XYZ file of C-alpha atoms in Angstrom:
550
model
C -76.485 -34.979 -45.813
C -72.869 -33.808 -45.621
C -70.985 -31.385 -47.825
C -67.957 -32.453 -49.854
C -66.917 -29.286 -51.700
C -65.859 -29.868 -55.282
C -64.698 -27.411 -57.947
C -67.267 -26.385 -60.534
C -66.500 -28.328 -63.668
C -66.933 -27.443 -67.300
C -70.225 -27.766 -69.134
C -70.576 -31.097 -71.005
C -69.818 -30.667 -74.693
C -73.139 -32.123 -75.883
C -75.058 -29.779 -73.578
C -73.121 -26.827 -74.987
C -73.769 -27.905 -78.596
C -77.505 -28.369 -78.136
C -77.943 -25.195 -76.063
C -76.089 -23.103 -78.669
C -78.244 -24.537 -81.411
C -81.491 -24.060 -79.489
C -80.682 -20.588 -78.149
C -78.220 -18.852 -80.497
C -78.803 -15.520 -78.728
C -78.751 -17.107 -75.298
C -81.169 -16.846 -72.370
C -80.759 -15.250 -68.988
C -79.662 -18.616 -67.564
C -77.063 -19.362 -70.253
C -75.688 -15.830 -70.362
C -75.398 -15.780 -66.564
C -73.296 -18.965 -66.703
C -71.147 -17.527 -69.493
C -70.474 -14.327 -67.549
C -70.117 -15.919 -64.099
C -68.907 -19.506 -64.205
C -68.888 -19.601 -60.382
C -71.681 -17.344 -59.202
C -72.024 -19.611 -56.162
C -69.550 -22.142 -54.766
C -69.977 -25.043 -52.366
C -67.711 -23.325 -49.856
C -70.227 -20.477 -49.556
C -72.597 -22.857 -47.743
C -70.052 -24.850 -45.732
C -71.455 -23.880 -42.341
C -74.910 -25.253 -43.167
C -73.898 -28.903 -43.618
C -72.378 -31.476 -41.250
C -68.961 -32.894 -41.992
C -70.155 -36.504 -41.775
C -72.855 -38.366 -43.623
C -73.866 -39.200 -47.153
C -72.806 -36.499 -49.636
C -75.679 -34.261 -50.703
C -76.331 -32.426 -53.928
C -73.894 -29.563 -54.590
C -75.365 -26.506 -52.839
C -74.079 -24.179 -55.567
C -76.461 -25.884 -57.993
C -79.381 -25.681 -55.557
C -78.668 -21.982 -55.005
C -78.641 -21.340 -58.753
C -81.847 -23.338 -59.241
C -83.465 -21.266 -56.493
C -82.532 -18.041 -58.284
C -83.962 -19.355 -61.563
C -87.058 -20.584 -59.741
C -87.852 -17.141 -58.374
C -86.973 -15.520 -61.694
C -89.980 -17.274 -63.199
C -92.158 -17.630 -60.055
C -92.091 -21.429 -60.233
C -93.160 -23.847 -57.524
C -90.686 -26.417 -56.206
C -92.228 -29.104 -58.421
C -92.049 -26.889 -61.501
C -88.437 -25.935 -60.756
C -87.417 -29.582 -60.350
C -89.151 -30.402 -63.641
C -87.310 -27.508 -65.319
C -83.966 -28.945 -64.187
C -84.906 -32.195 -65.952
C -86.438 -30.639 -69.057
C -84.904 -27.214 -69.761
C -81.805 -27.161 -71.930
C -80.762 -23.677 -70.822
C -81.023 -24.673 -67.148
C -78.871 -27.764 -67.758
C -76.327 -25.510 -69.480
C -76.211 -23.104 -66.532
C -75.981 -25.968 -64.039
C -73.327 -27.840 -66.006
C -75.433 -31.007 -66.350
C -75.583 -33.704 -68.989
C -78.705 -33.644 -71.163
C -79.613 -37.060 -69.758
C -79.323 -35.957 -66.113
C -82.542 -36.989 -64.280
C -82.439 -34.073 -61.834
C -83.676 -34.422 -58.264
C -86.835 -34.648 -56.191
C -88.556 -31.311 -55.622
C -88.357 -31.700 -51.825
C -84.602 -31.037 -52.053
C -85.362 -27.348 -52.656
C -87.532 -27.211 -49.533
C -84.748 -28.819 -47.513
C -82.168 -26.378 -48.926
C -84.258 -23.349 -47.913
C -84.795 -24.892 -44.475
C -81.008 -25.131 -44.053
C -80.639 -21.462 -44.934
C -83.235 -20.440 -42.356
C -81.965 -22.772 -39.633
C -78.439 -21.473 -40.148
C -79.590 -17.835 -40.123
C -78.080 -17.617 -43.601
C -80.978 -16.380 -45.719
C -78.816 -13.444 -46.815
C -76.205 -15.718 -48.450
C -77.962 -15.964 -51.801
C -77.893 -12.196 -52.268
C -74.608 -11.428 -50.495
C -72.507 -13.990 -52.381
C -74.001 -12.806 -55.647
C -73.091 -9.208 -54.791
C -69.544 -10.303 -53.944
C -69.092 -11.814 -57.426
C -70.743 -8.827 -59.071
C -68.464 -6.490 -57.156
C -65.418 -8.355 -58.417
C -66.623 -7.574 -61.949
C -67.136 -3.903 -61.108
C -70.934 -4.067 -61.327
C -71.491 -2.701 -57.831
C -69.389 -0.537 -55.546
C -69.588 1.214 -52.214
C -69.879 4.930 -51.545
C -72.077 5.751 -54.479
C -75.780 6.582 -54.516
C -78.489 4.238 -53.308
C -82.225 4.565 -52.705
C -84.750 2.727 -50.547
C -88.489 2.340 -50.329
C -90.936 -0.182 -48.899
C -94.084 -1.954 -49.998
C -96.690 -4.092 -48.304
C -96.631 -7.881 -48.453
C -99.811 -9.938 -48.246
C -99.658 -12.961 -45.959
C -100.097 -16.492 -47.252
C -102.892 -17.099 -44.735
C -106.513 -16.022 -44.939
C -107.337 -12.728 -43.213
C -109.915 -13.545 -40.547
C -112.396 -11.238 -38.871
C -112.934 -11.559 -35.115
C -115.593 -14.291 -35.070
C -113.686 -16.391 -37.613
C -110.445 -15.872 -35.685
C -111.685 -17.110 -32.312
C -113.681 -19.997 -33.794
C -110.870 -21.204 -36.060
C -108.259 -20.863 -33.288
C -110.327 -23.069 -30.976
C -111.027 -25.555 -33.777
C -107.324 -25.775 -34.672
C -106.375 -26.270 -31.004
C -108.920 -29.088 -30.636
C -107.692 -30.684 -33.858
C -104.063 -30.679 -32.678
C -105.029 -31.978 -29.233
C -106.948 -34.834 -30.861
C -103.669 -36.038 -32.385
C -101.741 -35.828 -29.093
C -104.236 -36.872 -26.379
C -107.385 -38.266 -28.030
C -108.694 -40.200 -25.003
C -108.303 -37.279 -22.623
C -109.919 -34.882 -25.102
C -112.881 -37.218 -25.664
C -113.527 -37.195 -21.921
C -113.747 -33.392 -21.607
C -115.410 -32.556 -24.923
C -118.975 -31.294 -24.810
C -121.311 -32.766 -27.478
C -121.996 -29.362 -29.037
C -118.278 -28.943 -29.772
C -118.416 -31.575 -32.490
C -121.040 -29.526 -34.298
C -119.280 -26.176 -33.836
C -115.682 -27.206 -34.422
C -115.877 -30.410 -36.450
C -114.812 -28.644 -39.655
C -113.112 -25.421 -40.687
C -114.955 -22.239 -39.825
C -116.079 -20.338 -42.909
C -117.928 -17.040 -42.787
C -120.785 -18.249 -44.972
C -121.636 -20.875 -42.343
C -121.836 -18.346 -39.508
C -125.017 -16.518 -38.432
C -125.837 -13.316 -40.320
C -127.674 -11.352 -37.623
C -125.663 -9.237 -35.203
C -127.320 -10.615 -32.077
C -126.766 -14.213 -33.198
C -123.123 -13.538 -34.017
C -122.505 -11.916 -30.634
C -124.174 -14.847 -28.883
C -121.993 -17.292 -30.831
C -118.866 -15.296 -29.953
C -119.731 -15.518 -26.251
C -120.381 -19.256 -26.562
C -117.033 -19.784 -28.290
C -115.353 -17.766 -25.553
C -116.940 -19.964 -22.884
C -115.863 -23.113 -24.754
C -112.291 -21.820 -24.980
C -112.127 -21.049 -21.265
C -113.506 -24.510 -20.490
C -110.778 -26.108 -22.569
C -108.052 -23.973 -20.961
C -109.305 -24.842 -17.471
C -109.174 -28.537 -18.363
C -105.634 -28.104 -19.672
C -104.592 -26.401 -16.428
C -106.068 -29.202 -14.286
C -103.584 -31.557 -12.575
C -104.791 -34.590 -14.546
C -104.214 -32.984 -17.970
C -101.514 -34.749 -20.040
C -98.251 -32.773 -20.152
C -98.055 -33.363 -23.905
C -101.413 -31.611 -24.349
C -100.220 -28.488 -22.527
C -97.194 -28.315 -24.822
C -99.169 -28.184 -28.084
C -98.156 -24.921 -29.845
C -101.718 -24.123 -30.873
C -102.724 -24.155 -27.193
C -100.335 -21.257 -26.641
C -101.925 -19.466 -29.572
C -105.357 -20.120 -28.048
C -104.253 -18.541 -24.765
C -102.940 -15.447 -26.595
C -106.128 -14.972 -28.620
C -108.387 -15.386 -25.585
C -106.227 -13.014 -23.501
C -106.569 -10.325 -26.168
C -110.201 -10.689 -27.178
C -112.049 -11.954 -24.091
C -112.486 -10.718 -20.544
C -113.992 -12.583 -17.627
C -114.548 -10.972 -14.242
C -114.681 -13.161 -11.153
C -115.074 -16.414 -13.026
C -118.328 -15.263 -14.630
C -119.354 -15.655 -18.267
C -116.853 -14.247 -20.781
C -117.444 -11.099 -22.772
C -115.716 -9.723 -25.815
C -113.373 -6.816 -25.215
C -114.422 -3.483 -26.674
C -112.202 -1.466 -28.993
C -110.585 0.733 -26.304
C -109.734 -2.374 -24.274
C -107.803 -4.045 -27.071
C -103.990 -3.842 -27.112
C -102.043 -2.303 -30.025
C -102.159 -4.165 -33.342
C -98.617 -5.387 -32.780
C -99.873 -7.552 -29.914
C -102.893 -9.000 -31.744
C -103.038 -12.103 -33.898
C -104.650 -12.026 -37.325
C -104.501 -15.764 -37.910
C -103.777 -18.794 -35.717
C -101.693 -20.278 -38.533
C -99.191 -17.401 -38.785
C -98.829 -15.523 -35.471
C -96.307 -13.123 -37.027
C -98.874 -11.663 -39.451
C -100.177 -8.239 -38.417
C -102.688 -5.748 -39.708
C -101.503 -2.369 -40.939
C -102.725 0.571 -42.961
C -101.023 3.206 -45.092
C -103.059 5.953 -46.679
C -106.000 4.095 -48.259
C -104.237 0.712 -48.227
C -105.127 -1.897 -45.585
C -103.477 -5.304 -45.415
C -102.487 -8.175 -43.144
C -98.990 -9.514 -43.628
C -95.537 -7.956 -43.633
C -93.541 -5.088 -45.089
C -90.379 -5.290 -47.205
C -87.714 -2.600 -47.681
C -85.767 -2.692 -50.959
C -82.485 -0.825 -51.447
C -80.763 -0.474 -54.830
C -77.860 1.322 -56.477
C -78.947 4.396 -58.435
C -75.717 5.802 -59.937
C -76.270 6.766 -63.555
C -73.150 4.894 -64.728
C -73.770 1.643 -62.826
C -76.088 -1.325 -62.959
C -79.075 -0.683 -60.710
C -78.601 -3.786 -58.587
C -80.494 -4.493 -55.379
C -78.046 -4.336 -52.475
C -80.351 -5.135 -49.586
C -83.836 -6.352 -48.742
C -85.290 -6.422 -45.251
C -88.617 -7.942 -44.210
C -90.263 -6.598 -41.073
C -93.660 -6.564 -39.329
C -96.386 -4.760 -41.251
C -97.074 -2.136 -38.584
C -93.410 -1.170 -38.061
C -92.812 2.388 -39.328
C -90.203 2.897 -42.040
C -88.190 5.112 -39.725
C -87.524 2.177 -37.412
C -85.706 0.351 -40.241
C -83.292 3.056 -41.468
C -80.490 2.322 -39.004
C -80.828 -1.457 -39.516
C -80.568 -1.028 -43.290
C -77.333 0.938 -42.851
C -75.938 -1.732 -40.517
C -76.706 -4.487 -43.016
C -75.101 -2.511 -45.846
C -72.051 -1.870 -43.654
C -71.703 -5.620 -43.019
C -71.508 -6.095 -46.804
C -69.125 -3.134 -47.209
C -71.670 -1.576 -49.576
C -72.622 1.592 -47.746
C -73.526 4.503 -50.028
C -72.253 8.039 -49.687
C -75.763 9.346 -50.385
C -78.907 7.473 -49.441
C -82.120 8.777 -51.043
C -85.315 7.979 -49.144
C -88.758 9.449 -48.576
C -89.909 11.314 -45.474
C -90.909 8.113 -43.703
C -87.247 7.123 -43.245
C -85.957 10.437 -41.869
C -85.880 12.129 -38.500
C -83.356 14.307 -36.700
C -81.644 11.428 -34.891
C -81.228 9.446 -38.110
C -79.809 12.445 -39.970
C -77.104 12.761 -37.327
C -76.586 9.050 -36.643
C -76.258 8.074 -40.311
C -73.459 10.559 -40.875
C -71.769 9.936 -37.529
C -71.844 6.128 -37.567
C -71.570 5.347 -41.281
C -70.597 8.597 -43.084
C -73.866 8.361 -45.026
C -75.758 11.481 -46.088
C -79.433 10.667 -45.586
C -81.162 12.553 -48.397
C -84.876 12.924 -47.930
C -87.549 15.454 -46.998
C -88.391 15.967 -43.350
C -91.786 16.652 -41.926
C -92.582 20.353 -41.671
C -93.317 22.017 -38.353
C -97.071 22.354 -37.759
C -98.050 25.864 -38.766
C -99.965 28.117 -36.423
C -103.202 29.708 -37.487
C -102.357 33.339 -38.248
C -99.444 35.238 -39.728
C -98.831 36.933 -36.374
C -98.599 33.573 -34.608
C -96.224 32.237 -37.275
C -93.843 35.057 -36.380
C -93.322 33.403 -33.014
C -92.697 29.801 -34.059
C -89.735 27.907 -32.666
C -87.490 28.717 -35.622
C -87.824 32.453 -34.801
C -86.132 31.948 -31.423
C -82.327 32.315 -31.295
C -80.529 29.643 -29.267
C -77.225 30.402 -27.540
C -75.903 26.887 -26.986
C -72.743 27.995 -25.205
C -74.483 30.052 -22.538
C -77.634 27.914 -22.501
C -80.207 30.574 -23.160
C -82.794 31.444 -25.787
C -83.770 34.866 -27.129
C -87.300 35.483 -28.383
C -88.254 37.690 -31.370
C -88.971 40.542 -28.911
C -85.393 40.372 -27.608
C -86.205 38.826 -24.231
C -83.921 36.112 -22.825
C -85.025 32.873 -21.186
C -84.551 32.483 -17.447
C -84.367 28.676 -17.207
C -82.725 25.941 -19.271
C -83.078 22.282 -18.370
C -82.583 18.894 -19.944
C -85.677 16.721 -20.180
C -87.082 13.829 -22.181
C -90.101 13.436 -24.432
C -92.844 10.811 -24.163
C -90.642 8.077 -25.689
C -87.566 8.935 -23.623
C -85.597 10.880 -26.247
C -83.495 13.795 -24.907
C -84.934 17.282 -25.225
C -84.205 20.740 -23.820
C -86.712 23.183 -22.377
C -86.181 26.923 -22.061
C -88.689 29.118 -20.213
C -89.123 32.872 -20.152
C -90.033 34.911 -17.100
C -93.626 35.722 -16.210
C -92.639 39.368 -15.916
C -91.305 39.600 -19.482
C -94.128 37.582 -21.023
C -96.905 39.161 -18.966
C -96.034 42.683 -20.088
C -95.182 41.734 -23.672
C -97.529 43.279 -26.268
C -97.126 40.204 -28.484
C -98.016 37.636 -25.799
C -101.380 36.720 -27.332
C -99.632 35.859 -30.608
C -96.830 33.998 -28.860
C -98.440 31.744 -26.258
C -101.770 30.668 -24.840
C -100.195 29.226 -21.717
C -102.153 29.717 -18.513
C -98.853 30.436 -16.778
C -98.662 33.622 -18.866
C -95.193 32.782 -20.168
C -93.646 31.012 -23.155
C -91.638 27.810 -22.953
C -89.695 26.362 -25.880
C -88.806 22.678 -26.373
C -86.046 21.734 -28.790
C -83.719 18.880 -29.747
C -80.048 18.523 -28.788
C -77.815 20.799 -30.823
C -76.571 18.302 -33.429
C -80.090 17.071 -34.172
C -81.596 20.554 -34.078
C -79.107 21.924 -36.583
C -79.335 18.871 -38.842
C -83.133 19.090 -38.902
C -83.148 22.792 -39.740
C -80.489 22.298 -42.419
C -82.665 19.573 -43.954
C -85.687 21.876 -43.936
C -83.660 24.624 -45.596
C -82.335 22.384 -48.368
C -85.872 21.263 -49.200
C -86.398 24.758 -50.625
C -83.237 24.573 -52.771
C -84.052 23.961 -56.493
C -80.700 22.214 -56.978
C -81.466 19.727 -54.193
C -84.967 19.160 -55.537
C -83.493 18.238 -58.912
C -81.001 15.837 -57.302
C -83.736 14.269 -55.189
C -85.715 13.283 -58.282
C -83.453 10.229 -58.507
C -85.365 8.662 -55.596
C -88.453 8.165 -57.757
C -86.697 5.367 -59.653
C -87.168 2.971 -56.740
C -90.881 2.922 -57.569
C -90.024 1.220 -60.857
C -87.975 -1.380 -59.023
C -90.852 -2.130 -56.668
C -93.172 -2.358 -59.662
C -90.861 -4.854 -61.358
C -90.555 -6.847 -58.143
C -94.325 -7.001 -57.727
C -95.325 -7.745 -61.323
C -92.495 -9.949 -62.546
C -91.244 -11.619 -59.353
C -94.176 -11.830 -56.920
C -92.613 -9.551 -54.311
C -95.901 -8.544 -52.706
C -97.374 -11.992 -51.997
C -95.812 -14.253 -49.411
C -95.462 -17.872 -50.533
C -94.700 -19.150 -47.044
C -95.811 -19.032 -43.407
C -93.763 -16.897 -41.014
C -91.529 -13.847 -41.273
C -88.282 -15.833 -41.597
C -89.488 -17.768 -44.643
C -91.050 -14.658 -46.156
C -87.750 -12.835 -45.646
C -85.911 -15.639 -47.465
C -88.411 -15.330 -50.308
C -87.582 -11.625 -50.630
C -83.858 -12.381 -50.668
C -84.468 -14.882 -53.481
C -86.530 -12.304 -55.375
C -83.732 -9.737 -55.011
C -81.167 -12.251 -56.283
C -83.392 -13.102 -59.251
C -83.828 -9.413 -60.096
C -80.071 -8.881 -59.894
C -79.366 -11.842 -62.169
C -81.634 -10.365 -64.827
C -80.290 -6.838 -64.408
C -76.637 -7.893 -64.480
C -77.134 -9.889 -67.685
C -78.869 -6.970 -69.402
C -76.245 -4.491 -68.164
C -73.354 -6.577 -69.468
C -75.178 -6.946 -72.790
C -75.473 -3.126 -72.836
C -79.246 -3.309 -73.129
C -80.644 0.223 -72.655
C -82.756 0.782 -69.576
C -86.474 1.080 -70.182
C -87.847 4.577 -69.883
C -90.838 5.559 -67.810
C -94.014 4.785 -69.695
C -96.211 7.705 -70.739
C -99.807 7.201 -71.841
C -100.752 8.299 -75.335
C -102.991 11.013 -73.926
C -100.298 12.357 -71.574
C -97.868 12.432 -74.511
C -100.143 14.956 -76.240
C -99.294 17.514 -73.569
C -95.581 17.209 -74.364
C -96.211 17.477 -78.075
C -98.407 20.571 -77.693
């Protein structure tokens, strides 16, 4: 399909008449068309289509249908039916009432184009561009960010299910590519073990039986891999993607010494969760935990405007692996906002997004004040020991020396690096000063009988201490209360738009889903803002309200 950009025409008169009669107060779809006659244009998607071929459906309409689809959590079939049947959708799309619509697979193909062209962000970014032209969103204001977990679209498998289902899926795919070769190497018992999907209720219940089955599955997998590595194996069989998945799962979960029988790896032998597979059908799904929450899937970061006099529109969403800490996403969020020219002046986040390097880097690279609490220094046991914490030592950066609370000066100063390679400085005091010091027992337990102090480079050290100081400021605490509003946005995304459940396989498709959810949320919020609908207030239970009335 090629793209032949055409201007967006007017809405057919009969469609307007019927829509006005059916919805005198309008709907989100009709009011969005009234306010933004060209929310998307064909030219926005020009790079995704070839210049030759049969003309396809206008991508601006498909983009708008996608936004409406995610506004109501509809499937592709339901969305295509709504285009045929819904008067308000026909109004927004500028269609005749008799328009037959299109086949639902067109929406799948449109999303595939967005992913293949690395253009998943277009639906949100072009919307923000039009909203910015109307003054609904601006740069250098206040924004806030938080994350939530996302459940994968695949079943979460325990170890025995994982290895059995991975081998079954590999055999099933090989049967389609090289059936004759596979029939020649298959052992008769394999048809019984792997002839149908592995379900937990079909597996043995006793521990010994389950361990024996796991070893047997491991041996079967190694037999298959050896046959695939043999010179007479068909090249097409080696190239089956599920065979690669089988190799990864067996490498992680099985060990075999000297060609002997396989054994399952124990917990300490397993690699980090980022290197393990949770399902053969979505290798990008990972297990993670946060407080009491455990899940397998992804994580999504949502950033929104939070100025009191502006529409609280979502400016960025970013989908990442489940086990990736929030702190690893802060810089990327700022880079994505900078690409849209929507960087805030103040960015309110929780402690998970803040460290010393980010405090400095955000202001240096993007002129963004990262507003969030920082983790406190671990406190020592007694009051006497707390008198000799790092913050009690005076650092002379110019002369590269440190003075302790007893007035003694360090004798060495050297640059070093921590366990992850970040720059640090170390200052050490003399054995003579520390050995004779009456406060040594409160200051250090070092066997070398002297104190050493590790600290960050100056810019990071000062930024971290300034952040710790402001956390005690009542004025800053009051300003920081604005961050709590992002919890309401996440709640709306989860309950009204399905933010927390992936509809698709893979991180790229899940990321596109989150972009579509953000665009749908913005469409609703922009319509309500322009209609001057008051924002909903935080709900208070009837019992909690008694405390305020008392």
